Short mmCIF file of C-alpha atoms in Angstrom, two decimals:
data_model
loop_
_atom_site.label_atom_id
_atom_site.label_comp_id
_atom_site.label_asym_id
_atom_site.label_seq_id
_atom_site.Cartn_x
_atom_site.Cartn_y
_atom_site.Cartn_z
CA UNK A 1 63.79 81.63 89.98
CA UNK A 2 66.25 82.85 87.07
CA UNK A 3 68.32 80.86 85.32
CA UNK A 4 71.45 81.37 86.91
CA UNK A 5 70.08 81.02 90.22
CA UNK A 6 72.69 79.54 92.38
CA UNK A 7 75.46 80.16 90.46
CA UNK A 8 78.44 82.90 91.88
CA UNK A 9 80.71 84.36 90.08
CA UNK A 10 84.02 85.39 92.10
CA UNK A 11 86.48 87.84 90.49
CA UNK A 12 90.11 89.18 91.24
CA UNK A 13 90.53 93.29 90.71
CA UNK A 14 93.55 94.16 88.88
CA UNK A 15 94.27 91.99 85.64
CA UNK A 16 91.34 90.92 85.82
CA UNK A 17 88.13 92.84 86.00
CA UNK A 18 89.30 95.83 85.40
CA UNK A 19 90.84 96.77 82.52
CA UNK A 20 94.55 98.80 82.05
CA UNK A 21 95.27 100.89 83.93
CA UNK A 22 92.22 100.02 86.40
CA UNK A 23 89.77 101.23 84.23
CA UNK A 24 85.92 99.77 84.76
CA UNK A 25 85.12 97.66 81.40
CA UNK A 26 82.41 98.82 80.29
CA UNK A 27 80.76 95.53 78.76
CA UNK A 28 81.80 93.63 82.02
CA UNK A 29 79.23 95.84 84.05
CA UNK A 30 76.59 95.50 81.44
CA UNK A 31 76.74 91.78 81.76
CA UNK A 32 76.72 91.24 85.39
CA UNK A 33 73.43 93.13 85.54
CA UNK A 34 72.07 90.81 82.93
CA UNK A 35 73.52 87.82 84.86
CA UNK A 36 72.09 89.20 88.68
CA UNK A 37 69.02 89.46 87.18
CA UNK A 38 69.03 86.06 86.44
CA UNK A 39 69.70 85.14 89.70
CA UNK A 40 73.24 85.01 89.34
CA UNK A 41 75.55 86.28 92.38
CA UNK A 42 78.54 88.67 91.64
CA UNK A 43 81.36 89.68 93.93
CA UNK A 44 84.89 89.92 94.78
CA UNK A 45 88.23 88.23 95.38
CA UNK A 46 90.75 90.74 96.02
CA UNK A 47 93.47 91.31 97.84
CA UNK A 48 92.52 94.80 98.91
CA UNK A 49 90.01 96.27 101.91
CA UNK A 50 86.61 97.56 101.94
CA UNK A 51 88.01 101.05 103.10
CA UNK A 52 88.18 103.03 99.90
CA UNK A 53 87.52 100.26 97.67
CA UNK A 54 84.87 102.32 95.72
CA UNK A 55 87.29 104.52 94.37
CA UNK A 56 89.01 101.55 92.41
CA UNK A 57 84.89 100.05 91.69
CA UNK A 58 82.50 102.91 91.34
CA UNK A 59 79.30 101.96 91.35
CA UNK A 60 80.54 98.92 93.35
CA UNK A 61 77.99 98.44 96.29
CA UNK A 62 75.26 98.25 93.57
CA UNK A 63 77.28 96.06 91.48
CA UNK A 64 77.93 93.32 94.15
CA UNK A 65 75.09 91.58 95.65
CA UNK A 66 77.14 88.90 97.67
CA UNK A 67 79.58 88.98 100.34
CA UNK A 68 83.16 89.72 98.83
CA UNK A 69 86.75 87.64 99.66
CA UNK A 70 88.42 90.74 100.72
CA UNK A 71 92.56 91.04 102.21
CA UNK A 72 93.42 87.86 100.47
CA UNK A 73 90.49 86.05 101.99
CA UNK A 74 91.33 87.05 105.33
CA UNK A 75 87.91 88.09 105.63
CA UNK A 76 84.56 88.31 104.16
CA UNK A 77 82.48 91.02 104.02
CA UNK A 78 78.95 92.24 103.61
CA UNK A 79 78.85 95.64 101.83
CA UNK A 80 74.62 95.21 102.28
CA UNK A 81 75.02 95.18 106.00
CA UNK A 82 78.88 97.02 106.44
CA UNK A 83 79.71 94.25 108.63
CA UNK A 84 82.00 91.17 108.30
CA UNK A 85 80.92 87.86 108.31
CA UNK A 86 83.92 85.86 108.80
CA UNK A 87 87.44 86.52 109.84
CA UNK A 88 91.47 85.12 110.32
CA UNK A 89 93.66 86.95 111.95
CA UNK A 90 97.22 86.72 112.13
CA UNK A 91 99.26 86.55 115.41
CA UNK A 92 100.20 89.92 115.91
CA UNK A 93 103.36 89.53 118.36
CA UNK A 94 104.67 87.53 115.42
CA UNK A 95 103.95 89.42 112.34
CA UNK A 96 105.14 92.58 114.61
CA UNK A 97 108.93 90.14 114.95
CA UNK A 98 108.97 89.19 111.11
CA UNK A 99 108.51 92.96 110.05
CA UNK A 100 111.13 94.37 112.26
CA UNK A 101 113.21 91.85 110.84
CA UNK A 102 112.69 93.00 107.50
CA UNK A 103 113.08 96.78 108.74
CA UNK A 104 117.19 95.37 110.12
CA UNK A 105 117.56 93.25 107.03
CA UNK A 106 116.07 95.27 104.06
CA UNK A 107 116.20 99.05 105.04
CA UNK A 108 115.12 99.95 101.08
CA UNK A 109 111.58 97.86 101.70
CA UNK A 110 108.19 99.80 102.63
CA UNK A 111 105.57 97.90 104.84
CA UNK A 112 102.52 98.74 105.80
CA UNK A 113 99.71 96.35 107.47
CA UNK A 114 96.08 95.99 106.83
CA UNK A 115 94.36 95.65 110.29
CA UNK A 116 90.57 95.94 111.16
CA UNK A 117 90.63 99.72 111.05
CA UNK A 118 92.58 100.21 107.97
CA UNK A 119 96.01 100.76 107.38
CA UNK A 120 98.90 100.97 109.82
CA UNK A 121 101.59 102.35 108.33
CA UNK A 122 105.41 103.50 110.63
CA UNK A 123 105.36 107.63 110.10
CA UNK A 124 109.05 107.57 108.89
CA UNK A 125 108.00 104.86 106.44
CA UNK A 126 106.96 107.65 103.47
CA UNK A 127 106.44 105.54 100.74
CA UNK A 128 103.72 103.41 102.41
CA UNK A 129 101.99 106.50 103.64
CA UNK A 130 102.17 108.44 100.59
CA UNK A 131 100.93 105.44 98.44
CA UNK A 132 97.24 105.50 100.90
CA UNK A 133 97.33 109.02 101.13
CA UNK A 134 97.77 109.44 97.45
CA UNK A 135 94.50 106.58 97.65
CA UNK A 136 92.50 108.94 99.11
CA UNK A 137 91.66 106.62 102.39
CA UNK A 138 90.58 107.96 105.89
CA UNK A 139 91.28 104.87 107.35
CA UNK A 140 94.84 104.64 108.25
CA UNK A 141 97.22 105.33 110.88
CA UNK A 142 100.60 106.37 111.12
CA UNK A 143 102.28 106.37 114.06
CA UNK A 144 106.01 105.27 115.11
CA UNK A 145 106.32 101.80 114.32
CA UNK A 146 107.63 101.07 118.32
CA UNK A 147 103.92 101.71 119.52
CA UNK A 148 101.89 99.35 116.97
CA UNK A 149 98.77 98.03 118.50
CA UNK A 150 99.59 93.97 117.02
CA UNK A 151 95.00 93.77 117.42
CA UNK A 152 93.45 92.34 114.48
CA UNK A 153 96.16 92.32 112.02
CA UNK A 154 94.70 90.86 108.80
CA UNK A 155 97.99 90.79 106.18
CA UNK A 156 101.26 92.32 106.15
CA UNK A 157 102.52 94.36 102.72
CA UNK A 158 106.05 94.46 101.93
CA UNK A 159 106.80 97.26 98.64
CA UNK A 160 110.58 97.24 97.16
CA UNK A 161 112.53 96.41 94.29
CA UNK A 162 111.61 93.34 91.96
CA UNK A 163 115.05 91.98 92.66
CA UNK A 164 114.93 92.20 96.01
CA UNK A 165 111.16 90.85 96.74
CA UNK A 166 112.47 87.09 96.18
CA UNK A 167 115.33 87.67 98.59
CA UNK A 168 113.03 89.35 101.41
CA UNK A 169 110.40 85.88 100.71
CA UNK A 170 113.60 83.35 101.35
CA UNK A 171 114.86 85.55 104.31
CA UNK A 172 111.33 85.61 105.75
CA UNK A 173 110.85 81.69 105.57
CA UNK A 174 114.39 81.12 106.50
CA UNK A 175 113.78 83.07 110.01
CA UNK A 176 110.39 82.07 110.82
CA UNK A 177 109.97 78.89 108.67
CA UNK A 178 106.28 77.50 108.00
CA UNK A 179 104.74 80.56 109.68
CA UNK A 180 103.35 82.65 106.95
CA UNK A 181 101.31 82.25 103.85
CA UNK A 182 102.93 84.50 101.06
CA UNK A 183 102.19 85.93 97.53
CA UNK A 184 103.04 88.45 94.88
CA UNK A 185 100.47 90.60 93.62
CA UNK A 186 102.82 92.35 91.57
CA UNK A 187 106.75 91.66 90.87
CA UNK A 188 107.39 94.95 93.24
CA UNK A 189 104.89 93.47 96.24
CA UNK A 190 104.99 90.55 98.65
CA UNK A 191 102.07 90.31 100.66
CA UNK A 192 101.91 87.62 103.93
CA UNK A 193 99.16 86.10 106.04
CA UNK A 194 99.25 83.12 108.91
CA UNK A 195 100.41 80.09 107.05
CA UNK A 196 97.57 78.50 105.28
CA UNK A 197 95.34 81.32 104.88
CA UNK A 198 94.68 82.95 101.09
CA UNK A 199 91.59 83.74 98.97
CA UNK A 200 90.30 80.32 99.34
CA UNK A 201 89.59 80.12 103.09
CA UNK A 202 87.08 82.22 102.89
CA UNK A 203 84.93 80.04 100.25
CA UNK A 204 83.42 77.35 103.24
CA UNK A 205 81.80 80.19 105.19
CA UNK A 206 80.80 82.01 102.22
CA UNK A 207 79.13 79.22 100.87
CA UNK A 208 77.92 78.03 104.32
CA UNK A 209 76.27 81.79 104.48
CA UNK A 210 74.20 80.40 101.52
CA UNK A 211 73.07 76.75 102.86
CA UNK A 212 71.84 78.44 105.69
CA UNK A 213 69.88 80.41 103.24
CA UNK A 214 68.89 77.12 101.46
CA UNK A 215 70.51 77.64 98.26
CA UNK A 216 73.93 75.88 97.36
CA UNK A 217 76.34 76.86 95.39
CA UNK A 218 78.35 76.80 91.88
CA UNK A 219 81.42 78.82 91.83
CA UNK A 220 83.12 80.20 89.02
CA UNK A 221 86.54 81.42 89.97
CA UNK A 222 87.81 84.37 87.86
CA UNK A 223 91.51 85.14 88.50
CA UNK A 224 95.21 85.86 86.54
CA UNK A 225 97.95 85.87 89.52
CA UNK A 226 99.77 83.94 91.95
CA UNK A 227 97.50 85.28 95.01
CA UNK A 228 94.71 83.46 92.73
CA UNK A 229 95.89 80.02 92.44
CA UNK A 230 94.16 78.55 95.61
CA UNK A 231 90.53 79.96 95.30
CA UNK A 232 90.59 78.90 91.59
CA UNK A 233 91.36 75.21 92.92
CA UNK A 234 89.13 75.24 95.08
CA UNK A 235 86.44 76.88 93.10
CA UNK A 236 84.13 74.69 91.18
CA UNK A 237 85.21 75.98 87.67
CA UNK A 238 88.21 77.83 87.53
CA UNK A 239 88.50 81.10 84.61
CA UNK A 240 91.43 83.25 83.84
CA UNK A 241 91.37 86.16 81.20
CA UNK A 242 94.53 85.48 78.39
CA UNK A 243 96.60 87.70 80.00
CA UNK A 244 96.74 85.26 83.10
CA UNK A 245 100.00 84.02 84.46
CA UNK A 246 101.12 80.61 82.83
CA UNK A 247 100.75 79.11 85.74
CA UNK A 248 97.14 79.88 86.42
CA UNK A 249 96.05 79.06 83.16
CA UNK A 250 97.29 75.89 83.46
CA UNK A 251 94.82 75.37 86.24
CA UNK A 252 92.12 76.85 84.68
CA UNK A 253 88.54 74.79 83.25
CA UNK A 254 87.60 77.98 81.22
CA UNK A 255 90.29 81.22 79.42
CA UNK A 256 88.48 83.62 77.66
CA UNK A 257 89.51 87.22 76.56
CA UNK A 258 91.97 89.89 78.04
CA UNK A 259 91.29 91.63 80.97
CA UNK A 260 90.75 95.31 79.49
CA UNK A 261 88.63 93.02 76.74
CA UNK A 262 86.00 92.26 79.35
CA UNK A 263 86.70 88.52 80.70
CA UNK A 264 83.77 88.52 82.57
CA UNK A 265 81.60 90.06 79.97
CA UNK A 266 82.79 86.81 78.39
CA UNK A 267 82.05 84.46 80.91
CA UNK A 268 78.87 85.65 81.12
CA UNK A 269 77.78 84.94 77.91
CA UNK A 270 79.16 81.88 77.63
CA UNK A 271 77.03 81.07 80.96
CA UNK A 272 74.31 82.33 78.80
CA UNK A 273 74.49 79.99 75.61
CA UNK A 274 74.80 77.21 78.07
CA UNK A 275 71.85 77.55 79.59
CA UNK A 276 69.92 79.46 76.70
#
């Protein structure tokens, strides 16, 4: 048994583990091997899919060695066993309502959904479907938006302006009031599940996956945006790099470096000195 045996270490993608411009840091990947072979568990929190997430990660099926919060916890997934473990879905009929609303109301804004297969994206809608072509992902398709399968819708995505992102969020809760969970990944994206759902709904079976197992669990919560703030609440110790949001640092047990610094690098060691 290592030393950091039952300890898991949960990170956000962009702003946090990777560095600018979504480069791999380096010193972060060097430290998580030193901390799984410890014992220590390492995996995701991220608002994006499995499909094509190796592109963004390389290396990344080696890297993690637990089941990863993927689609803004709408899911969890084993990338060991290609499966998923646990899932929400949203009602489809509904989502299917709110986004031709937005079509009517906000001609300018690109959506796109992430379903069970992949993406599902309207084939007149060109800057959704250029942005996942341009990703590289065979997963997708695109198809006019009046034949939709609504099946196993996991999040909707909603791409315009930064001025106009708040306005689509009010217009949203205004027409279909306490029916969808939403957050910003960016100023130019609002992403929505079913109302209550985000990163952190996925932490009781993820750490129930464990107990069966017979191990329980400390997380450490690694995160920098609004689509963060519940996991790191709910999370045993909460950690932000410096470039976090102010409102997620204010939240936050442990802030260490910058993201293109290597946060988790830092975390690491400062897991180490504790229990050296």
């Amino acid at each position: 048994m290592g030393k950091f045996d039952g300890i898991a270490i949960l990170t956000d993608l962009d702003g946090t583990f990777l560095g600018k411009g979504g480069r791999m840091v380096e010193r972060n990947r060097e430290a998580i091997e030193r901390f799984k072979a410890e014992g220590g568990l390492f995996t995701l929190a991220t608002g994006r899919m499995h499909f094509g997430l190796e592109k963004w990660v390389p290396g990344l099926y080696t890297l993690v060695n637990a089941p990863a919060f993927l689609c803004n916890g709408t899911y969890l997934y084993d990338f060991g066993e290609s499966r998923v473990l646990s899932e929400i879905v949203m009602d489809g009929d509904l989502a299917y309502e709110a986004i031709a609303f937005v079509r009517r109301n906000f001609p300018s804004a690109s959506l796109r959904v992430s379903f069970r297969g992949g993406y599902l994206m309207d084939e007149k809608d060109v800057k959704a479907v250029s942005q996942i072509v341009d990703y590289g992902i065979d997963e997708k398709i695109i198809e006019p938006f009046a034949i939709w399968s609504r099946e196993g819708w996991y999040k909707v995505v909603c791409t315009d302006d930064a001025t106009l992102i708040p306005r689509i969020r009010e217009a949203i809760e205004t027409q279909f009031p306490n029916r969808f969970e939403f957050n910003c990944s960016s100023a130019h994206l609002l992403e929505m599940q079913m109302k209550g759902v985000n990163k952190a709904s996925m932490l009781a079976p993820f750490r129930a996956y464990y107990r069966e197992r017979g191990k329980a669990l400390t997380v450490y919560s690694c995160g920098d945006f609004e689509n963060d703030f519940e996991i790191l609440r709910a999370a045993d110790v909460a950690v932000c790099p410096s470039n976090a949001m102010q409102r997620i640092k204010d939240i936050c047990k442990l802030c260490f470096c910058s993201n293109d610094e290597g946060v988790i690098a830092d975390l690491v060691e400062y897991l180490e000195k504790a229990r050296a």
